[in-house]
Amino acid sequence: AQSVTQLDSHVSVSEGTPVLLRCNYSSSYSPSLFWYVQHPNKGLQLLLKYTSAATLVKGINGFEAEFKKSETSFHLTKPSAHMSDAAEYFCVVSYTGGFKTIFGAGTRLFVKA
Amino acid sequence: GAVVSQHPSWVICKSGTSVKIECRSLDFQATTMFWYRQFPKQSLMLMATSNEGSKATYEQGVEKDKFLINHASLTLSTLTVTSAHPEDSSFYICSAGEGANYNSPLHFGNGTRLTVT
């Protein structure tokens, strides 16, 4: 069965320090993987996507993620956190057969001044 | 980039009335749109898949007669919450994909906060 696990329900970092949001997936097929960000009372905005090209994917706002097939992981990173990065982040997996998508439970990122 | 517009952004209605939420793809055509419900501090729960020109596909446990979905054109899907009750109060979000395959990312509306009094 396909699933997505975001390993941390919340992460707290200081401004200017690195960010790591962890995501693991399970799949019998080659998935497409996405990270989205949601600010309060807003929809989801696409940060980046992996679709079987380069394993290191660069996204918007300085975020990037690395697809590691052997570890079935797709962790999101950013070298230096900014206050505006405080939000909810969702790891999403899609599979063949149409728009079958599975959302992770989300990780709330807190950024301290 | 692709934009999905969702209206209204918030609505307050009285118990027993119906509320319609619109989801529009502004610069692309979407044969398929999705409707989600999000409870506080939780992930998105897929309610239904809206297919242009055909009936929507509802997820298990979602009442199709309460949550009416119409996808009359390639750029517009509507969700009508009929005979709304306080327990229907929630954040509703729609999404649409640009392409017809799983590699295409979904584009999300900004959501609608529904409060039923």
PDB file of C-alpha atoms in Angstrom:
ATOM      1  CA  ALA A   1       0.000   0.000   0.000  1.00  0.00           C
ATOM      2  CA  GLN A   2       1.085   3.526  -0.697  1.00  0.00           C
ATOM      3  CA  SER A   3       1.649   5.869   2.212  1.00  0.00           C
ATOM      4  CA  VAL A   4       3.414   9.025   3.229  1.00  0.00           C
ATOM      5  CA  THR A   5       4.893   9.672   6.633  1.00  0.00           C
ATOM      6  CA  GLN A   6       6.080  13.036   7.825  1.00  0.00           C
ATOM      7  CA  LEU A   7       8.259  12.136  10.733  1.00  0.00           C
ATOM      8  CA  ASP A   8       7.819  15.318  12.753  1.00  0.00           C
ATOM      9  CA  SER A   9       4.514  16.968  13.575  1.00  0.00           C
ATOM     10  CA  HIS A  10       6.350  20.185  14.382  1.00  0.00           C
ATOM     11  CA  VAL A  11       9.868  21.549  13.997  1.00  0.00           C
ATOM     12  CA  SER A  12      11.255  24.622  15.705  1.00  0.00           C
ATOM     13  CA  VAL A  13      14.377  26.425  14.475  1.00  0.00           C
ATOM     14  CA  SER A  14      16.013  29.759  15.050  1.00  0.00           C
ATOM     15  CA  GLU A  15      16.121  32.309  12.260  1.00  0.00           C
ATOM     16  CA  GLY A  16      19.231  31.856  10.155  1.00  0.00           C
ATOM     17  CA  THR A  17      19.705  28.172  11.038  1.00  0.00           C
ATOM     18  CA  PRO A  18      19.092  25.209   8.714  1.00  0.00           C
ATOM     19  CA  VAL A  19      15.697  23.620   8.252  1.00  0.00           C
ATOM     20  CA  LEU A  20      15.094  19.883   7.835  1.00  0.00           C
ATOM     21  CA  LEU A  21      11.585  18.512   7.357  1.00  0.00           C
ATOM     22  CA  ARG A  22      11.481  14.773   6.956  1.00  0.00           C
ATOM     23  CA  CYS A  23       9.265  12.699   4.683  1.00  0.00           C
ATOM     24  CA  ASN A  24       9.256   8.988   3.968  1.00  0.00           C
ATOM     25  CA  TYR A  25       7.028   7.197   1.531  1.00  0.00           C
ATOM     26  CA  SER A  26       6.178   3.653   0.656  1.00  0.00           C
ATOM     27  CA  SER A  27       5.254   2.650  -2.825  1.00  0.00           C
ATOM     28  CA  SER A  28       5.249  -0.285  -5.170  1.00  0.00           C
ATOM     29  CA  TYR A  29       5.607   2.084  -8.078  1.00  0.00           C
ATOM     30  CA  SER A  30       7.794   4.989  -9.048  1.00  0.00           C
ATOM     31  CA  PRO A  31       6.115   7.953  -7.450  1.00  0.00           C
ATOM     32  CA  SER A  32       6.100  11.642  -8.086  1.00  0.00           C
ATOM     33  CA  LEU A  33       6.819  13.580  -4.933  1.00  0.00           C
ATOM     34  CA  PHE A  34       5.893  17.114  -3.995  1.00  0.00           C
ATOM     35  CA  TRP A  35       6.316  19.517  -1.124  1.00  0.00           C
ATOM     36  CA  TYR A  36       3.670  22.151  -0.496  1.00  0.00           C
ATOM     37  CA  VAL A  37       3.523  24.972   2.007  1.00  0.00           C
ATOM     38  CA  GLN A  38       0.370  26.298   3.636  1.00  0.00           C
ATOM     39  CA  HIS A  39       0.181  29.580   5.464  1.00  0.00           C
ATOM     40  CA  PRO A  40      -2.701  30.141   7.907  1.00  0.00           C
ATOM     41  CA  ASN A  41      -6.122  30.228   6.271  1.00  0.00           C
ATOM     42  CA  LYS A  42      -4.604  29.811   2.831  1.00  0.00           C
ATOM     43  CA  GLY A  43      -4.455  27.101   0.211  1.00  0.00           C
ATOM     44  CA  LEU A  44      -1.362  25.083  -0.559  1.00  0.00           C
ATOM     45  CA  GLN A  45       1.507  26.465  -2.611  1.00  0.00           C
ATOM     46  CA  LEU A  46       3.870  24.195  -4.508  1.00  0.00           C
ATOM     47  CA  LEU A  47       7.461  24.420  -3.281  1.00  0.00           C
ATOM     48  CA  LEU A  48       9.040  21.782  -5.468  1.00  0.00           C
ATOM     49  CA  LYS A  49       8.464  18.474  -7.197  1.00  0.00           C
ATOM     50  CA  TYR A  50      10.367  15.331  -8.073  1.00  0.00           C
ATOM     51  CA  THR A  51       9.316  13.420 -11.172  1.00  0.00           C
ATOM     52  CA  SER A  52      12.147  10.928 -11.868  1.00  0.00           C
ATOM     53  CA  ALA A  53      14.648  13.418 -13.239  1.00  0.00           C
ATOM     54  CA  ALA A  54      17.428  14.811 -11.040  1.00  0.00           C
ATOM     55  CA  THR A  55      17.328  13.451  -7.502  1.00  0.00           C
ATOM     56  CA  LEU A  56      18.189  16.815  -5.975  1.00  0.00           C
ATOM     57  CA  VAL A  57      15.349  19.172  -6.619  1.00  0.00           C
ATOM     58  CA  LYS A  58      15.490  22.910  -6.105  1.00  0.00           C
ATOM     59  CA  GLY A  59      12.337  24.797  -5.340  1.00  0.00           C
ATOM     60  CA  ILE A  60      11.174  28.268  -4.540  1.00  0.00           C
ATOM     61  CA  ASN A  61      12.259  30.400  -1.584  1.00  0.00           C
ATOM     62  CA  GLY A  62      15.576  28.587  -1.223  1.00  0.00           C
ATOM     63  CA  PHE A  63      14.098  25.183  -0.441  1.00  0.00           C
ATOM     64  CA  GLU A  64      15.394  21.967  -1.908  1.00  0.00           C
ATOM     65  CA  ALA A  65      14.742  18.270  -1.457  1.00  0.00           C
ATOM     66  CA  GLU A  66      16.643  15.117  -2.246  1.00  0.00           C
ATOM     67  CA  PHE A  67      14.973  11.962  -3.460  1.00  0.00           C
ATOM     68  CA  LYS A  68      16.674   8.884  -1.996  1.00  0.00           C
ATOM     69  CA  LYS A  69      15.158   5.738  -3.409  1.00  0.00           C
ATOM     70  CA  SER A  70      17.172   3.416  -1.192  1.00  0.00           C
ATOM     71  CA  GLU A  71      15.834   5.179   1.893  1.00  0.00           C
ATOM     72  CA  THR A  72      12.401   5.936   0.382  1.00  0.00           C
ATOM     73  CA  SER A  73      12.835   9.477   1.608  1.00  0.00           C
ATOM     74  CA  PHE A  74      12.232  12.952   0.251  1.00  0.00           C
ATOM     75  CA  HIS A  75      13.376  15.339   2.952  1.00  0.00           C
ATOM     76  CA  LEU A  76      12.961  19.092   2.569  1.00  0.00           C
ATOM     77  CA  THR A  77      15.814  21.384   3.507  1.00  0.00           C
ATOM     78  CA  LYS A  78      16.747  25.034   3.548  1.00  0.00           C
ATOM     79  CA  PRO A  79      20.175  26.358   4.562  1.00  0.00           C
ATOM     80  CA  SER A  80      18.905  29.368   6.484  1.00  0.00           C
ATOM     81  CA  ALA A  81      15.442  29.812   7.930  1.00  0.00           C
ATOM     82  CA  HIS A  82      13.568  33.054   7.631  1.00  0.00           C
ATOM     83  CA  MET A  83      10.689  34.208   9.784  1.00  0.00           C
ATOM     84  CA  SER A  84       8.407  34.083   6.763  1.00  0.00           C
ATOM     85  CA  ASP A  85       9.053  30.338   6.449  1.00  0.00           C
ATOM     86  CA  ALA A  86       6.882  29.680   9.484  1.00  0.00           C
ATOM     87  CA  ALA A  87       3.980  27.652   8.094  1.00  0.00           C
ATOM     88  CA  GLU A  88       2.618  24.141   7.644  1.00  0.00           C
ATOM     89  CA  TYR A  89       4.432  21.906   5.169  1.00  0.00           C
ATOM     90  CA  PHE A  90       2.940  18.911   3.422  1.00  0.00           C
ATOM     91  CA  CYS A  91       4.747  16.096   1.669  1.00  0.00           C
ATOM     92  CA  VAL A  92       2.575  14.676  -1.115  1.00  0.00           C
ATOM     93  CA  VAL A  93       2.983  11.575  -3.236  1.00  0.00           C
ATOM     94  CA  SER A  94       1.299  10.819  -6.536  1.00  0.00           C
ATOM     95  CA  TYR A  95       1.101   7.530  -8.366  1.00  0.00           C
ATOM     96  CA  THR A  96       0.176   6.247 -11.764  1.00  0.00           C
ATOM     97  CA  GLY A  97      -3.446   5.839 -12.597  1.00  0.00           C
ATOM     98  CA  GLY A  98      -4.463   9.457 -12.609  1.00  0.00           C
ATOM     99  CA  PHE A  99      -4.330  12.053  -9.905  1.00  0.00           C
ATOM    100  CA  LYS A 100      -4.085   9.663  -7.008  1.00  0.00           C
ATOM    101  CA  THR A 101      -2.398  11.719  -4.373  1.00  0.00           C
ATOM    102  CA  ILE A 102      -1.620  10.985  -0.774  1.00  0.00           C
ATOM    103  CA  PHE A 103      -0.967  13.787   1.691  1.00  0.00           C
ATOM    104  CA  GLY A 104       1.300  13.542   4.663  1.00  0.00           C
ATOM    105  CA  ALA A 105      -0.038  14.668   8.004  1.00  0.00           C
ATOM    106  CA  GLY A 106       1.914  17.902   7.800  1.00  0.00           C
ATOM    107  CA  THR A 107       4.791  19.452   9.713  1.00  0.00           C
ATOM    108  CA  ARG A 108       4.391  22.784  11.426  1.00  0.00           C
ATOM    109  CA  LEU A 109       7.577  24.847  11.164  1.00  0.00           C
ATOM    110  CA  PHE A 110       8.191  27.438  13.863  1.00  0.00           C
ATOM    111  CA  VAL A 111      10.929  30.008  13.359  1.00  0.00           C
ATOM    112  CA  LYS A 112      12.246  31.839  16.401  1.00  0.00           C
ATOM    113  CA  ALA A 113      13.802  35.268  16.193  1.00  0.00           C
TER     114      ALA A 113
ATOM    115  CA  GLY B   1       2.000  30.105 -13.360  1.00  0.00           C
ATOM    116  CA  ALA B   2      -1.235  28.211 -13.087  1.00  0.00           C
ATOM    117  CA  VAL B   3      -3.748  29.846 -10.788  1.00  0.00           C
ATOM    118  CA  VAL B   4      -6.792  28.400  -9.111  1.00  0.00           C
ATOM    119  CA  SER B   5      -9.269  30.912  -7.779  1.00  0.00           C
ATOM    120  CA  GLN B   6     -11.655  29.919  -5.028  1.00  0.00           C
ATOM    121  CA  HIS B   7     -14.583  32.006  -3.815  1.00  0.00           C
ATOM    122  CA  PRO B   8     -15.714  33.033  -1.358  1.00  0.00           C
ATOM    123  CA  SER B   9     -12.731  33.056   0.971  1.00  0.00           C
ATOM    124  CA  TRP B  10     -15.018  32.952   3.954  1.00  0.00           C
ATOM    125  CA  VAL B  11     -18.735  32.615   4.517  1.00  0.00           C
ATOM    126  CA  ILE B  12     -21.034  32.574   7.511  1.00  0.00           C
ATOM    127  CA  CYS B  13     -24.453  31.024   7.111  1.00  0.00           C
ATOM    128  CA  LYS B  14     -27.343  29.964   9.262  1.00  0.00           C
ATOM    129  CA  SER B  15     -28.095  26.358   9.987  1.00  0.00           C
ATOM    130  CA  GLY B  16     -30.343  24.827   7.352  1.00  0.00           C
ATOM    131  CA  THR B  17     -29.262  27.048   4.485  1.00  0.00           C
ATOM    132  CA  SER B  18     -27.104  26.077   1.513  1.00  0.00           C
ATOM    133  CA  VAL B  19     -23.748  27.505   0.544  1.00  0.00           C
ATOM    134  CA  LYS B  20     -22.032  27.358  -2.833  1.00  0.00           C
ATOM    135  CA  ILE B  21     -18.263  27.501  -3.207  1.00  0.00           C
ATOM    136  CA  GLU B  22     -16.677  28.105  -6.610  1.00  0.00           C
ATOM    137  CA  CYS B  23     -13.344  26.856  -7.856  1.00  0.00           C
ATOM    138  CA  ARG B  24     -11.962  28.239 -11.111  1.00  0.00           C
ATOM    139  CA  SER B  25      -8.809  27.464 -13.051  1.00  0.00           C
ATOM    140  CA  LEU B  26      -7.869  30.865 -14.431  1.00  0.00           C
ATOM    141  CA  ASP B  27      -5.266  30.146 -17.081  1.00  0.00           C
ATOM    142  CA  PHE B  28      -5.556  26.470 -17.798  1.00  0.00           C
ATOM    143  CA  GLN B  29      -8.218  23.874 -18.393  1.00  0.00           C
ATOM    144  CA  ALA B  30      -8.866  21.287 -15.753  1.00  0.00           C
ATOM    145  CA  THR B  31     -10.829  18.176 -16.626  1.00  0.00           C
ATOM    146  CA  THR B  32     -10.425  17.076 -13.047  1.00  0.00           C
ATOM    147  CA  MET B  33     -10.689  19.087  -9.877  1.00  0.00           C
ATOM    148  CA  PHE B  34     -10.576  17.969  -6.282  1.00  0.00           C
ATOM    149  CA  TRP B  35     -12.372  19.086  -3.152  1.00  0.00           C
ATOM    150  CA  TYR B  36     -10.881  18.737   0.291  1.00  0.00           C
ATOM    151  CA  ARG B  37     -11.879  19.443   3.816  1.00  0.00           C
ATOM    152  CA  GLN B  38      -9.349  20.452   6.404  1.00  0.00           C
ATOM    153  CA  PHE B  39      -9.927  20.374  10.136  1.00  0.00           C
ATOM    154  CA  PRO B  40      -7.806  22.555  12.437  1.00  0.00           C
ATOM    155  CA  LYS B  41      -4.185  21.430  12.618  1.00  0.00           C
ATOM    156  CA  GLN B  42      -4.854  18.456  10.387  1.00  0.00           C
ATOM    157  CA  SER B  43      -3.996  17.443   6.881  1.00  0.00           C
ATOM    158  CA  LEU B  44      -6.314  17.688   3.912  1.00  0.00           C
ATOM    159  CA  MET B  45      -9.046  15.105   3.588  1.00  0.00           C
ATOM    160  CA  LEU B  46     -10.108  14.383   0.030  1.00  0.00           C
ATOM    161  CA  MET B  47     -13.871  14.625  -0.231  1.00  0.00           C
ATOM    162  CA  ALA B  48     -14.474  14.088  -3.918  1.00  0.00           C
ATOM    163  CA  THR B  49     -13.037  14.180  -7.382  1.00  0.00           C
ATOM    164  CA  SER B  50     -14.884  16.444  -9.765  1.00  0.00           C
ATOM    165  CA  ASN B  51     -14.905  15.394 -13.404  1.00  0.00           C
ATOM    166  CA  GLU B  52     -15.926  17.771 -16.159  1.00  0.00           C
ATOM    167  CA  GLY B  53     -19.122  16.629 -17.805  1.00  0.00           C
ATOM    168  CA  SER B  54     -19.732  13.672 -15.544  1.00  0.00           C
ATOM    169  CA  LYS B  55     -20.680  12.804 -11.993  1.00  0.00           C
ATOM    170  CA  ALA B  56     -18.254  13.426  -9.209  1.00  0.00           C
ATOM    171  CA  THR B  57     -16.564  10.570  -7.438  1.00  0.00           C
ATOM    172  CA  TYR B  58     -16.989  10.769  -3.682  1.00  0.00           C
ATOM    173  CA  GLU B  59     -14.680   9.309  -1.076  1.00  0.00           C
ATOM    174  CA  GLN B  60     -16.017   6.822   1.382  1.00  0.00           C
ATOM    175  CA  GLY B  61     -17.995   8.442   4.156  1.00  0.00           C
ATOM    176  CA  VAL B  62     -18.738  11.665   2.280  1.00  0.00           C
ATOM    177  CA  GLU B  63     -22.446  12.296   1.786  1.00  0.00           C
ATOM    178  CA  LYS B  64     -23.009  13.040  -1.887  1.00  0.00           C
ATOM    179  CA  ASP B  65     -26.448  14.491  -1.207  1.00  0.00           C
ATOM    180  CA  LYS B  66     -25.041  16.957   1.291  1.00  0.00           C
ATOM    181  CA  PHE B  67     -21.990  17.974  -0.701  1.00  0.00           C
ATOM    182  CA  LEU B  68     -23.190  18.545  -4.251  1.00  0.00           C
ATOM    183  CA  ILE B  69     -20.473  18.941  -6.856  1.00  0.00           C
ATOM    184  CA  ASN B  70     -20.954  20.318 -10.329  1.00  0.00           C
ATOM    185  CA  HIS B  71     -18.194  20.551 -12.923  1.00  0.00           C
ATOM    186  CA  ALA B  72     -19.992  22.104 -15.852  1.00  0.00           C
ATOM    187  CA  SER B  73     -16.982  23.480 -17.704  1.00  0.00           C
ATOM    188  CA  LEU B  74     -13.258  22.897 -18.018  1.00  0.00           C
ATOM    189  CA  THR B  75     -12.540  25.855 -15.762  1.00  0.00           C
ATOM    190  CA  LEU B  76     -15.233  25.750 -13.095  1.00  0.00           C
ATOM    191  CA  SER B  77     -16.261  23.348 -10.394  1.00  0.00           C
ATOM    192  CA  THR B  78     -18.688  24.163  -7.602  1.00  0.00           C
ATOM    193  CA  LEU B  79     -19.290  22.595  -4.220  1.00  0.00           C
ATOM    194  CA  THR B  80     -22.652  23.208  -2.606  1.00  0.00           C
ATOM    195  CA  VAL B  81     -23.081  22.391   1.043  1.00  0.00           C
ATOM    196  CA  THR B  82     -26.777  21.727   1.373  1.00  0.00           C
ATOM    197  CA  SER B  83     -28.778  22.170   4.558  1.00  0.00           C
ATOM    198  CA  ALA B  84     -25.642  23.174   6.382  1.00  0.00           C
ATOM    199  CA  HIS B  85     -25.232  22.386  10.066  1.00  0.00           C
ATOM    200  CA  PRO B  86     -22.639  23.584  12.581  1.00  0.00           C
ATOM    201  CA  GLU B  87     -20.683  20.347  12.167  1.00  0.00           C
ATOM    202  CA  ASP B  88     -20.130  21.289   8.520  1.00  0.00           C
ATOM    203  CA  SER B  89     -18.103  24.280   9.657  1.00  0.00           C
ATOM    204  CA  SER B  90     -14.624  23.761   8.281  1.00  0.00           C
ATOM    205  CA  PHE B  91     -11.993  24.919   5.817  1.00  0.00           C
ATOM    206  CA  TYR B  92     -12.722  23.710   2.293  1.00  0.00           C
ATOM    207  CA  ILE B  93     -10.043  23.708  -0.390  1.00  0.00           C
ATOM    208  CA  CYS B  94     -10.156  22.867  -4.080  1.00  0.00           C
ATOM    209  CA  SER B  95      -7.344  21.893  -6.399  1.00  0.00           C
ATOM    210  CA  ALA B  96      -6.812  21.229 -10.074  1.00  0.00           C
ATOM    211  CA  GLY B  97      -4.048  19.670 -12.114  1.00  0.00           C
ATOM    212  CA  GLU B  98      -2.711  21.129 -15.344  1.00  0.00           C
ATOM    213  CA  GLY B  99      -1.882  17.863 -16.994  1.00  0.00           C
ATOM    214  CA  ALA B 100      -3.605  14.531 -17.237  1.00  0.00           C
ATOM    215  CA  ASN B 101      -0.982  12.500 -15.457  1.00  0.00           C
ATOM    216  CA  TYR B 102       0.373  11.974 -12.007  1.00  0.00           C
ATOM    217  CA  ASN B 103       3.557  13.929 -12.715  1.00  0.00           C
ATOM    218  CA  SER B 104       1.649  17.180 -12.854  1.00  0.00           C
ATOM    219  CA  PRO B 105       1.495  19.133  -9.627  1.00  0.00           C
ATOM    220  CA  LEU B 106      -1.811  20.213  -8.221  1.00  0.00           C
ATOM    221  CA  HIS B 107      -2.657  23.873  -7.925  1.00  0.00           C
ATOM    222  CA  PHE B 108      -4.741  24.864  -4.960  1.00  0.00           C
ATOM    223  CA  GLY B 109      -7.290  27.532  -4.300  1.00  0.00           C
ATOM    224  CA  ASN B 110      -6.873  29.677  -1.191  1.00  0.00           C
ATOM    225  CA  GLY B 111      -9.651  27.868   0.578  1.00  0.00           C
ATOM    226  CA  THR B 112     -13.039  28.808   1.967  1.00  0.00           C
ATOM    227  CA  ARG B 113     -13.672  29.121   5.681  1.00  0.00           C
ATOM    228  CA  LEU B 114     -17.274  28.054   6.286  1.00  0.00           C
ATOM    229  CA  THR B 115     -18.921  28.854   9.591  1.00  0.00           C
ATOM    230  CA  VAL B 116     -22.438  27.594  10.202  1.00  0.00           C
ATOM    231  CA  THR B 117     -24.261  29.247  13.088  1.00  0.00           C
TER     232      THR B 117
END
